[in-house]
Coordinates of N, CA, C and O in Angstrom, one line a residue:
M1 N 0.8 -1.3 0.1 CA 0.0 0.0 0.0 C 0.8 1.2 0.0 O 0.3 2.3 -0.1
E2 N 2.1 1.1 0.1 CA 3.0 2.3 0.2 C 3.0 3.0 -1.1 O 2.9 2.4 -2.2
N3 N 3.0 4.3 -1.1 CA 3.1 5.1 -2.2 C 1.9 5.0 -3.2 O 2.0 5.3 -4.3
E4 N 0.7 4.6 -2.7 CA -0.3 4.3 -3.6 C -1.0 5.6 -4.2 O -1.4 5.5 -5.4
D5 N -0.9 6.8 -3.5 CA -1.4 7.9 -3.9 C -0.4 8.8 -4.7 O -0.5 9.9 -5.1
K6 N 0.9 8.3 -4.8 CA 2.0 9.1 -5.3 C 1.7 9.5 -6.7 O 1.2 8.7 -7.5
Q7 N 2.2 10.6 -7.2 CA 2.0 11.0 -8.6 C 3.3 10.9 -9.2 O 4.3 11.6 -9.0
Y8 N 3.3 9.9 -10.1 CA 4.6 9.6 -11.0 C 4.4 10.3 -12.2 O 3.3 10.6 -12.6
E9 N 5.6 10.6 -12.9 CA 5.5 11.3 -14.2 C 6.2 10.4 -15.2 O 7.0 9.5 -14.8
L10 N 6.2 10.6 -16.4 CA 6.9 9.9 -17.5 C 7.9 10.9 -18.1 O 7.7 12.0 -18.3
A11 N 9.0 10.3 -18.6 CA 10.1 11.0 -19.3 C 10.4 9.9 -20.4 O 10.6 8.9 -20.2
T12 N 10.5 10.6 -21.6 CA 10.9 9.6 -22.8 C 12.1 10.2 -23.6 O 12.0 11.4 -24.0
F13 N 13.1 9.4 -23.7 CA 14.4 9.8 -24.4 C 14.9 8.9 -25.4 O 14.9 7.7 -25.1
A14 N 15.2 9.4 -26.5 CA 16.0 8.5 -27.6 C 17.4 8.9 -27.5 O 17.8 10.1 -27.7
G15 N 18.3 7.9 -27.4 CA 19.8 8.1 -27.3 C 20.6 7.1 -27.9 O 21.5 6.7 -27.4
G16 N 20.0 6.8 -29.1 CA 20.8 5.6 -29.7 C 20.2 4.2 -29.2 O 19.1 4.2 -28.8
C17 N 21.1 3.2 -29.1 CA 20.7 2.0 -28.7 C 20.1 2.1 -27.3 O 20.8 2.5 -26.3
F18 N 18.9 1.5 -27.2 CA 18.3 1.6 -25.8 C 19.0 0.8 -24.8 O 18.8 1.1 -23.5
W19 N 19.6 -0.2 -25.1 CA 20.4 -1.0 -24.1 C 21.3 -0.1 -23.3 O 21.5 -0.3 -22.1
C20 N 21.8 0.9 -23.9 CA 22.9 1.7 -23.2 C 22.2 2.9 -22.5 O 22.9 3.7 -21.8
M21 N 20.9 3.0 -22.7 CA 20.1 4.2 -22.0 C 19.4 3.8 -20.8 O 18.9 4.6 -20.1
V22 N 19.4 2.5 -20.5 CA 18.6 2.1 -19.3 C 19.4 2.2 -18.1 O 19.0 2.8 -17.1
K23 N 20.6 1.7 -18.1 CA 21.5 1.7 -16.8 C 21.8 3.2 -16.3 O 21.6 3.3 -15.0
P24 N 22.0 4.1 -17.0 CA 22.3 5.5 -16.5 C 21.1 6.0 -15.7 O 21.3 6.8 -14.8
F25 N 19.9 5.6 -16.1 CA 18.8 6.2 -15.4 C 18.4 5.2 -14.3 O 17.8 5.7 -13.2
D26 N 18.5 3.9 -14.5 CA 18.0 3.0 -13.5 C 18.6 3.0 -12.1 O 18.1 2.7 -11.2
Q27 N 19.8 3.7 -12.1 CA 20.6 3.8 -10.8 C 20.2 4.9 -9.9 O 20.8 5.0 -8.8
W28 N 19.3 5.8 -10.3 CA 19.0 7.0 -9.5 C 17.8 6.8 -8.6 O 16.8 6.1 -9.0
P29 N 17.8 7.3 -7.3 CA 16.7 7.3 -6.5 C 15.6 8.0 -7.2 O 15.7 9.0 -7.8
G30 N 14.3 7.5 -6.9 CA 13.1 8.2 -7.6 C 12.7 7.6 -8.9 O 11.6 7.9 -9.4
I31 N 13.6 6.7 -9.5 CA 13.3 6.1 -10.8 C 12.5 4.8 -10.4 O 13.0 4.0 -9.7
K32 N 11.3 4.6 -10.9 CA 10.5 3.6 -10.6 C 10.5 2.5 -11.6 O 10.5 1.3 -11.5
K33 N 10.7 3.0 -12.9 CA 11.0 1.9 -14.0 C 11.4 2.7 -15.2 O 11.3 3.8 -15.5
V34 N 12.2 1.8 -15.9 CA 12.9 2.3 -17.1 C 12.6 1.1 -18.2 O 13.0 0.0 -18.1
V35 N 11.8 1.5 -19.2 CA 11.4 0.6 -20.2 C 12.0 0.9 -21.5 O 12.0 2.0 -22.1
S36 N 12.6 0.0 -22.3 CA 13.1 0.0 -23.6 C 12.0 0.0 -24.6 O 11.2 -0.9 -24.4
G37 N 12.0 0.7 -25.6 CA 10.9 0.7 -26.6 C 11.1 1.5 -27.8 O 12.2 1.9 -28.1
Y38 N 10.0 1.7 -28.5 CA 10.0 2.4 -29.8 C 9.0 3.5 -29.7 O 7.9 3.3 -29.1
T39 N 9.3 4.7 -30.2 CA 8.4 5.8 -30.3 C 8.6 6.7 -31.3 O 9.8 6.7 -32.0
G40 N 7.8 7.6 -31.9 CA 8.1 8.5 -32.8 C 7.6 8.3 -34.2 O 7.6 9.2 -35.1
G41 N 7.3 7.1 -34.4 CA 6.9 6.5 -35.8 C 5.5 6.4 -36.0 O 4.6 6.9 -35.2
E42 N 5.0 5.9 -37.1 CA 3.7 5.7 -37.5 C 3.1 4.4 -37.5 O 2.0 4.2 -37.6
I43 N 4.0 3.3 -37.3 CA 3.4 2.0 -37.3 C 3.1 1.5 -35.7 O 4.0 1.8 -34.9
E44 N 2.0 0.9 -35.6 CA 1.5 0.4 -34.2 C 2.3 -0.9 -34.0 O 2.5 -1.7 -34.8
N45 N 2.8 -0.9 -32.7 CA 3.3 -2.1 -32.2 C 4.5 -2.7 -33.1 O 4.6 -3.8 -33.5
P46 N 5.6 -1.8 -33.4 CA 6.6 -2.3 -34.3 C 7.4 -3.3 -33.6 O 7.6 -3.3 -32.5
T47 N 8.1 -4.1 -34.5 CA 9.1 -5.1 -34.0 C 10.5 -4.4 -34.1 O 10.6 -3.5 -34.8
Y48 N 11.4 -5.0 -33.4 CA 12.8 -4.5 -33.5 C 13.3 -4.6 -35.0 O 13.9 -3.6 -35.4
E49 N 13.0 -5.5 -35.7 CA 13.4 -5.7 -37.1 C 12.8 -4.7 -37.9 O 13.5 -4.1 -38.8
Q50 N 11.5 -4.3 -37.7 CA 11.0 -3.3 -38.5 C 11.6 -1.9 -38.2 O 11.8 -1.1 -39.1
V51 N 11.8 -1.7 -36.9 CA 12.4 -0.3 -36.5 C 13.8 -0.3 -37.0 O 14.2 0.8 -37.5
C52 N 14.6 -1.3 -37.0 CA 16.0 -1.2 -37.5 C 16.1 -1.1 -39.0 O 17.0 -0.7 -39.5
S53 N 15.0 -1.4 -39.7 CA 15.0 -1.3 -41.1 C 14.8 0.3 -41.5 O 14.9 0.6 -42.8
D54 N 14.7 1.2 -40.5 CA 14.5 2.6 -40.9 C 13.4 3.0 -41.8 O 13.4 3.9 -42.5
T55 N 12.3 2.1 -41.7 CA 11.2 2.4 -42.6 C 9.9 2.9 -41.7 O 8.9 3.2 -42.3
T56 N 10.0 2.7 -40.4 CA 8.8 3.0 -39.5 C 8.7 4.4 -38.9 O 7.8 4.8 -38.5
G57 N 9.9 5.2 -39.0 CA 9.9 6.5 -38.4 C 10.2 6.4 -36.8 O 10.3 7.5 -36.2
H58 N 10.3 5.2 -36.3 CA 10.5 5.2 -34.8 C 11.9 5.3 -34.5 O 12.8 5.0 -35.2
Y59 N 12.1 5.8 -33.3 CA 13.3 5.8 -32.6 C 13.5 4.8 -31.5 O 12.4 4.4 -31.0
E60 N 14.6 4.2 -31.2 CA 14.8 3.3 -30.1 C 14.9 4.4 -28.9 O 15.5 5.4 -29.1
A61 N 14.2 4.1 -27.9 CA 14.0 5.0 -26.9 C 13.8 4.4 -25.5 O 13.7 3.1 -25.4
V62 N 13.9 5.1 -24.4 CA 13.6 4.6 -23.0 C 12.4 5.4 -22.5 O 12.5 6.7 -22.8
Q63 N 11.5 4.9 -21.9 CA 10.5 5.6 -21.2 C 10.7 5.4 -19.6 O 10.7 4.2 -19.2
I64 N 10.7 6.5 -18.9 CA 11.1 6.4 -17.5 C 9.9 6.9 -16.7 O 9.4 7.9 -17.0
T65 N 9.6 6.0 -15.7 CA 8.6 6.4 -14.8 C 9.4 6.9 -13.6 O 10.1 6.2 -13.0
F66 N 9.0 8.1 -13.1 CA 9.8 8.6 -12.0 C 9.0 9.4 -11.0 O 7.8 9.9 -11.4
D67 N 9.4 9.6 -9.8 CA 8.8 10.3 -8.8 C 9.4 11.7 -8.8 O 10.6 11.9 -8.3
P68 N 8.7 12.8 -9.2 CA 9.3 14.1 -9.3 C 9.6 14.7 -7.9 O 10.2 15.7 -7.8
S69 N 9.1 14.0 -6.9 CA 9.5 14.7 -5.5 C 10.8 14.0 -5.1 O 11.4 14.6 -4.1
V70 N 11.4 13.2 -5.8 CA 12.6 12.6 -5.5 C 13.7 13.0 -6.5 O 14.9 13.3 -6.2
I71 N 13.4 12.9 -7.8 CA 14.3 13.3 -8.9 C 13.5 14.2 -9.9 O 12.3 13.8 -10.2
S72 N 14.0 15.3 -10.3 CA 13.4 16.3 -11.1 C 13.6 15.9 -12.5 O 14.5 15.3 -12.9
Y73 N 12.6 16.4 -13.4 CA 12.8 16.2 -14.8 C 14.0 16.9 -15.3 O 14.8 16.3 -16.1
K74 N 14.5 18.1 -14.6 CA 15.6 18.7 -15.1 C 16.9 17.8 -14.8 O 17.9 17.8 -15.6
E75 N 16.8 17.1 -13.6 CA 18.0 16.2 -13.4 C 18.0 15.0 -14.4 O 19.1 14.6 -14.9
L76 N 16.9 14.5 -14.8 CA 16.8 13.6 -15.9 C 17.3 14.1 -17.3 O 18.1 13.4 -17.9
L77 N 17.1 15.3 -17.5 CA 17.7 15.8 -18.7 C 19.2 15.9 -18.7 O 19.9 15.6 -19.6
E78 N 19.9 16.2 -17.5 CA 21.1 16.3 -17.3 C 21.8 14.9 -17.5 O 22.8 14.7 -18.2
V79 N 21.2 13.9 -17.0 CA 21.6 12.5 -17.3 C 21.6 12.1 -18.7 O 22.5 11.5 -19.3
F80 N 20.5 12.5 -19.4 CA 20.4 12.2 -20.7 C 21.5 12.8 -21.6 O 22.1 12.0 -22.3
W81 N 21.7 14.2 -21.4 CA 22.8 14.7 -22.2 C 24.1 14.1 -22.1 O 25.0 14.1 -23.0
Q82 N 24.4 13.5 -20.8 CA 25.7 13.0 -20.5 C 25.8 11.6 -21.0 O 26.9 10.9 -20.9
Q83 N 24.8 11.0 -21.8 CA 24.8 9.7 -22.4 C 25.0 9.7 -23.8 O 25.2 8.6 -24.5
V84 N 24.8 10.9 -24.4 CA 24.7 10.9 -25.9 C 25.7 11.9 -26.6 O 26.2 12.8 -25.9
D85 N 25.8 11.8 -28.0 CA 26.5 12.8 -28.7 C 25.3 13.5 -29.4 O 24.9 13.3 -30.4
P86 N 24.9 14.6 -28.8 CA 23.7 15.3 -29.4 C 24.0 16.2 -30.5 O 23.2 16.9 -31.2
T87 N 25.3 16.1 -31.1 CA 25.7 16.8 -32.3 C 25.6 15.9 -33.6 O 25.8 16.3 -34.6
D88 N 25.3 14.7 -33.4 CA 25.2 13.6 -34.4 C 23.9 13.4 -35.0 O 23.0 13.0 -34.3
T89 N 23.7 13.8 -36.2 CA 22.4 13.6 -36.9 C 22.2 12.3 -37.5 O 21.0 11.9 -37.8
G90 N 23.2 11.4 -37.6 CA 23.1 10.1 -38.3 C 23.0 8.8 -37.4 O 23.0 7.7 -38.0
G91 N 22.9 9.0 -36.2 CA 22.8 7.9 -35.2 C 23.6 8.2 -34.0 O 23.9 9.3 -33.7
Q92 N 24.0 7.2 -33.3 CA 24.8 7.3 -32.1 C 25.9 6.2 -32.1 O 25.7 5.0 -32.2
F93 N 27.2 6.9 -32.2 CA 28.4 6.0 -31.9 C 28.4 4.9 -33.0 O 28.2 5.3 -34.2
G94 N 28.5 3.6 -32.7 CA 28.5 2.6 -33.7 C 27.3 2.3 -34.5 O 27.3 1.5 -35.5
D95 N 26.1 2.8 -33.9 CA 24.8 2.5 -34.5 C 24.4 3.6 -35.5 O 24.4 4.8 -35.0
R96 N 24.2 3.4 -36.6 CA 23.8 4.4 -37.6 C 22.5 4.1 -38.2 O 22.0 3.1 -38.2
G97 N 21.7 5.2 -38.5 CA 20.4 5.2 -39.1 C 19.4 5.9 -38.2 O 19.6 6.3 -37.0
S98 N 18.2 6.2 -38.8 CA 17.4 7.0 -38.2 C 16.7 6.5 -36.9 O 16.4 7.3 -35.9
S99 N 16.7 5.3 -36.6 CA 16.2 4.7 -35.5 C 17.1 4.9 -34.3 O 16.7 4.8 -33.0
Y100 N 18.4 5.2 -34.5 CA 19.3 5.5 -33.5 C 19.7 7.0 -33.3 O 20.5 7.4 -32.5
R101 N 18.9 7.9 -33.8 CA 19.0 9.3 -33.5 C 18.6 9.7 -32.1 O 17.9 9.0 -31.5
T102 N 19.0 10.9 -31.7 CA 18.7 11.4 -30.4 C 17.4 12.1 -30.5 O 17.2 12.7 -31.5
A103 N 16.6 12.1 -29.4 CA 15.5 13.1 -29.3 C 15.0 13.1 -27.8 O 15.1 12.1 -27.1
I104 N 14.3 14.2 -27.4 CA 13.7 14.4 -26.2 C 12.1 14.5 -26.6 O 11.7 15.3 -27.3
F105 N 11.4 13.5 -26.0 CA 9.9 13.5 -26.1 C 9.3 14.0 -24.9 O 9.3 13.4 -24.0
Y106 N 8.7 15.2 -25.0 CA 8.0 15.8 -23.8 C 6.6 15.3 -23.7 O 5.9 15.1 -24.6
H107 N 6.2 15.2 -22.3 CA 4.9 14.7 -22.0 C 4.0 15.9 -21.5 O 2.8 15.8 -21.2
S108 N 4.5 17.2 -21.3 CA 3.8 18.3 -20.9 C 4.4 19.6 -21.4 O 5.5 19.6 -21.8
D109 N 3.7 20.7 -21.3 CA 4.3 22.0 -21.7 C 5.4 22.3 -20.7 O 6.4 22.9 -21.2
E110 N 5.4 22.0 -19.5 CA 6.5 22.2 -18.6 C 7.7 21.3 -18.9 O 8.8 22.0 -18.9
Q111 N 7.6 20.1 -19.3 CA 8.7 19.3 -19.8 C 9.3 20.0 -21.1 O 10.5 20.0 -21.3
K112 N 8.4 20.4 -22.0 CA 8.9 21.0 -23.3 C 9.7 22.2 -22.9 O 10.8 22.4 -23.5
Q113 N 9.2 23.1 -21.9 CA 10.0 24.4 -21.7 C 11.3 23.9 -21.0 O 12.4 24.6 -21.3
Q114 N 11.4 23.0 -20.1 CA 12.6 22.6 -19.5 C 13.6 22.0 -20.4 O 14.7 22.3 -20.4
A115 N 13.1 21.2 -21.4 CA 13.9 20.5 -22.4 C 14.6 21.7 -23.2 O 15.7 21.5 -23.6
E116 N 13.7 22.7 -23.7 CA 14.3 23.7 -24.5 C 15.3 24.5 -23.8 O 16.4 24.8 -24.4
E117 N 15.0 24.7 -22.6 CA 16.0 25.6 -21.7 C 17.3 24.8 -21.6 O 18.4 25.2 -21.7
S118 N 17.2 23.5 -21.3 CA 18.3 22.6 -21.0 C 19.2 22.5 -22.5 O 20.4 22.6 -22.4
K119 N 18.5 22.4 -23.5 CA 19.2 22.3 -24.8 C 19.9 23.6 -25.1 O 21.2 23.6 -25.6
R120 N 19.3 24.8 -24.8 CA 20.0 26.1 -24.9 C 21.2 26.2 -24.1 O 22.3 26.6 -24.4
E121 N 21.0 25.7 -22.8 CA 22.2 25.8 -21.8 C 23.4 24.8 -22.5 O 24.5 25.2 -22.4
M122 N 23.0 23.6 -22.9 CA 24.0 22.7 -23.5 C 24.7 23.3 -24.7 O 25.9 23.2 -24.9
N123 N 23.9 24.0 -25.5 CA 24.5 24.8 -26.7 C 25.5 25.8 -26.4 O 26.6 26.0 -26.9
E124 N 25.3 26.5 -25.2 CA 26.0 27.7 -24.8 C 27.2 27.2 -23.8 O 28.3 27.8 -24.0
N125 N 26.9 26.2 -23.0 CA 27.9 25.9 -22.1 C 28.4 24.4 -22.1 O 29.2 24.1 -21.2
G126 N 27.8 23.7 -23.0 CA 28.2 22.2 -23.0 C 29.6 22.1 -23.5 O 30.3 22.9 -24.0
P127 N 30.1 20.9 -23.5 CA 31.4 20.4 -23.9 C 31.6 20.3 -25.4 O 32.6 19.8 -25.9
F128 N 30.5 20.6 -26.3 CA 30.6 20.3 -27.6 C 30.9 21.5 -28.5 O 30.5 22.6 -28.2
S129 N 31.6 21.3 -29.6 CA 32.1 22.4 -30.4 C 31.0 22.6 -31.5 O 31.0 23.7 -32.2
Q130 N 30.3 21.5 -31.9 CA 29.3 21.6 -32.8 C 27.9 21.9 -32.2 O 27.7 21.6 -31.0
P131 N 26.9 22.5 -33.0 CA 25.6 22.7 -32.4 C 24.8 21.4 -32.1 O 25.0 20.4 -32.7
I132 N 24.0 21.5 -31.0 CA 23.1 20.4 -30.6 C 22.0 20.2 -31.7 O 21.3 21.3 -32.0
V133 N 21.9 19.1 -32.2 CA 20.8 18.8 -33.2 C 19.6 17.9 -32.6 O 18.7 17.7 -33.3
T134 N 19.7 17.6 -31.3 CA 18.7 16.7 -30.7 C 17.4 17.4 -30.8 O 17.2 18.5 -30.2
P135 N 16.3 16.9 -31.5 CA 15.1 17.5 -31.5 C 14.3 17.4 -30.2 O 14.5 16.3 -29.5
I136 N 13.4 18.3 -29.8 CA 12.4 18.2 -28.7 C 11.1 18.1 -29.4 O 10.6 18.9 -30.0
L137 N 10.5 16.9 -29.2 CA 9.3 16.5 -29.9 C 8.1 16.1 -28.9 O 8.4 15.7 -27.8
P138 N 6.9 16.3 -29.3 CA 5.8 15.8 -28.4 C 5.8 14.3 -28.4 O 6.1 13.7 -29.3
A139 N 5.5 13.8 -27.1 CA 5.4 12.4 -27.0 C 4.4 11.8 -27.8 O 3.3 12.4 -28.0
K140 N 4.7 10.7 -28.5 CA 3.9 9.8 -29.2 C 3.7 8.5 -28.5 O 4.4 8.2 -27.5
P141 N 2.7 7.7 -29.1 CA 2.7 6.3 -28.4 C 4.0 5.7 -28.3 O 4.9 5.7 -29.2
F142 N 4.2 5.0 -27.2 CA 5.4 4.3 -26.8 C 5.1 2.9 -26.8 O 4.2 2.4 -26.1
Y143 N 5.8 2.1 -27.5 CA 5.6 0.6 -27.6 C 6.9 -0.1 -27.0 O 8.0 0.0 -27.4
P144 N 6.6 -0.8 -25.9 CA 7.7 -1.7 -25.2 C 8.4 -2.5 -26.3 O 7.7 -3.2 -27.0
A145 N 9.7 -2.6 -26.2 CA 10.5 -3.5 -27.0 C 10.2 -5.0 -26.5 O 9.8 -5.2 -25.5
E146 N 10.8 -5.9 -27.3 CA 10.7 -7.2 -26.9 C 11.3 -7.5 -25.6 O 12.2 -6.9 -25.3
E147 N 10.8 -8.6 -24.8 CA 11.3 -8.8 -23.5 C 12.9 -8.9 -23.4 O 13.5 -8.5 -22.5
Y148 N 13.4 -9.6 -24.5 CA 14.9 -9.8 -24.3 C 15.7 -8.5 -24.4 O 16.9 -8.5 -24.0
H149 N 15.1 -7.3 -24.8 CA 15.8 -6.0 -24.8 C 15.6 -5.3 -23.3 O 16.4 -4.4 -23.1
Q150 N 14.7 -5.8 -22.5 CA 14.4 -5.1 -21.3 C 15.6 -5.4 -20.4 O 16.0 -6.6 -20.2
D151 N 16.0 -4.4 -19.6 CA 17.1 -4.6 -18.6 C 18.3 -5.4 -19.1 O 18.8 -6.3 -18.4
Y152 N 18.6 -5.1 -20.3 CA 19.7 -5.8 -21.0 C 21.0 -5.9 -20.2 O 21.7 -6.9 -20.1
Y153 N 21.3 -4.8 -19.7 CA 22.6 -4.7 -18.9 C 22.7 -5.6 -17.7 O 23.7 -6.0 -17.3
K154 N 21.4 -5.9 -17.2 CA 21.4 -6.8 -16.1 C 21.4 -8.4 -16.5 O 22.0 -9.2 -15.9
K155 N 20.6 -8.5 -17.7 CA 20.6 -10.0 -18.1 C 21.8 -10.5 -18.8 O 22.1 -11.6 -18.8
N156 N 22.5 -9.5 -19.5 CA 23.8 -9.9 -20.2 C 24.9 -8.9 -20.0 O 25.4 -8.1 -20.9
P157 N 25.3 -8.9 -18.7 CA 26.3 -7.9 -18.3 C 27.6 -7.8 -19.1 O 28.1 -6.7 -19.4
S158 N 28.2 -9.0 -19.3 CA 29.4 -9.0 -20.1 C 29.2 -8.6 -21.6 O 30.0 -7.7 -22.0
H159 N 28.2 -8.9 -22.2 CA 28.0 -8.5 -23.5 C 27.6 -6.9 -23.6 O 28.0 -6.3 -24.5
Y160 N 26.8 -6.6 -22.7 CA 26.4 -5.2 -22.5 C 27.8 -4.3 -22.4 O 27.9 -3.3 -23.1
Q161 N 28.7 -4.7 -21.6 CA 29.9 -4.0 -21.3 C 30.8 -3.9 -22.5 O 31.3 -2.8 -22.9
R162 N 30.8 -5.0 -23.3 CA 31.6 -5.1 -24.6 C 31.0 -4.1 -25.6 O 31.7 -3.3 -26.3
Y163 N 29.7 -4.1 -25.7 CA 29.0 -3.3 -26.6 C 29.1 -1.8 -26.1 O 29.4 -0.9 -27.0
H164 N 29.0 -1.5 -24.9 CA 29.1 -0.1 -24.4 C 30.5 0.4 -24.7 O 30.6 1.6 -25.2
V165 N 31.5 -0.3 -24.6 CA 32.8 0.1 -24.9 C 33.1 0.1 -26.4 O 33.5 1.0 -27.0
G166 N 32.8 -1.1 -27.0 CA 33.1 -1.2 -28.4 C 32.3 -0.3 -29.3 O 32.8 0.0 -30.5
S167 N 31.2 0.1 -29.0 CA 30.4 1.1 -29.8 C 31.1 2.5 -29.8 O 30.7 3.3 -30.7
G168 N 31.9 2.7 -28.9 CA 32.4 4.1 -28.7 C 31.8 5.0 -27.7 O 32.3 6.1 -27.4
R169 N 30.7 4.5 -27.1 CA 29.9 5.3 -26.2 C 30.7 5.6 -25.0 O 30.8 6.6 -24.4
A170 N 31.4 4.5 -24.4 CA 31.9 4.7 -23.0 C 33.1 5.7 -23.3 O 33.3 6.5 -22.3
G171 N 33.9 5.6 -24.2 CA 35.1 6.5 -24.4 C 34.5 7.9 -24.7 O 35.1 8.8 -24.1
F172 N 33.5 8.1 -25.4 CA 32.9 9.5 -25.7 C 32.4 10.1 -24.3 O 32.8 11.3 -24.1
I173 N 31.7 9.3 -23.5 CA 31.3 9.8 -22.3 C 32.5 10.2 -21.3 O 32.5 11.2 -20.8
Q174 N 33.5 9.4 -21.4 CA 34.6 9.5 -20.4 C 35.3 10.8 -20.9 O 35.7 11.7 -20.2
R175 N 35.5 11.1 -22.3 CA 36.2 12.2 -22.8 C 35.4 13.5 -22.6 O 36.0 14.6 -22.3
H176 N 34.0 13.5 -22.6 CA 33.3 14.7 -22.5 C 32.8 15.1 -21.1 O 32.5 16.2 -20.8
W177 N 32.6 14.0 -20.3 CA 31.9 14.3 -19.0 C 32.7 13.9 -17.7 O 32.3 14.3 -16.6
Q178 N 33.6 13.0 -17.9 CA 34.4 12.6 -16.6 C 35.4 13.6 -16.4 O 36.2 14.1 -17.0
K179 N 35.3 14.1 -15.0 CA 36.3 15.0 -14.6 C 37.6 14.4 -14.2 O 37.6 13.3 -13.7

């Protein structure tokens, strides 16, 4: 019965391969759930194969259920920016194609405003020499990915780690964000 009346919110981010976008959010207090899935396209209930064909318009994304009294949307935006190369229009790291592009999908006018401000700050003060190309888009239907994609970093830790490093993501994050 604990937290039955609590008001949770959703945040949806596309940051390339969704396998690498779950763990960074999953570890924060106030995060109730992180689901890998597909959003932004026109086909209902797409499969991984359909999305990877770059014909559906969908992005690989994560949808986060969070408690805003514990972690703010602004904090989630900070986590997001530190996982991606927001200057890349063609995908993320080793993954190329439209399904691997970055995007922030807002669920309210307040989220839209905070995302736009965060993007402005990143353009002005972030560690990137190129402009931020990550679009800020209204949330569309979100379709959970197949079960084997959920919590991939927990189910397949050694493969996840090899992929995280081998794709170039780990090195990029270290170069741009590790002090």
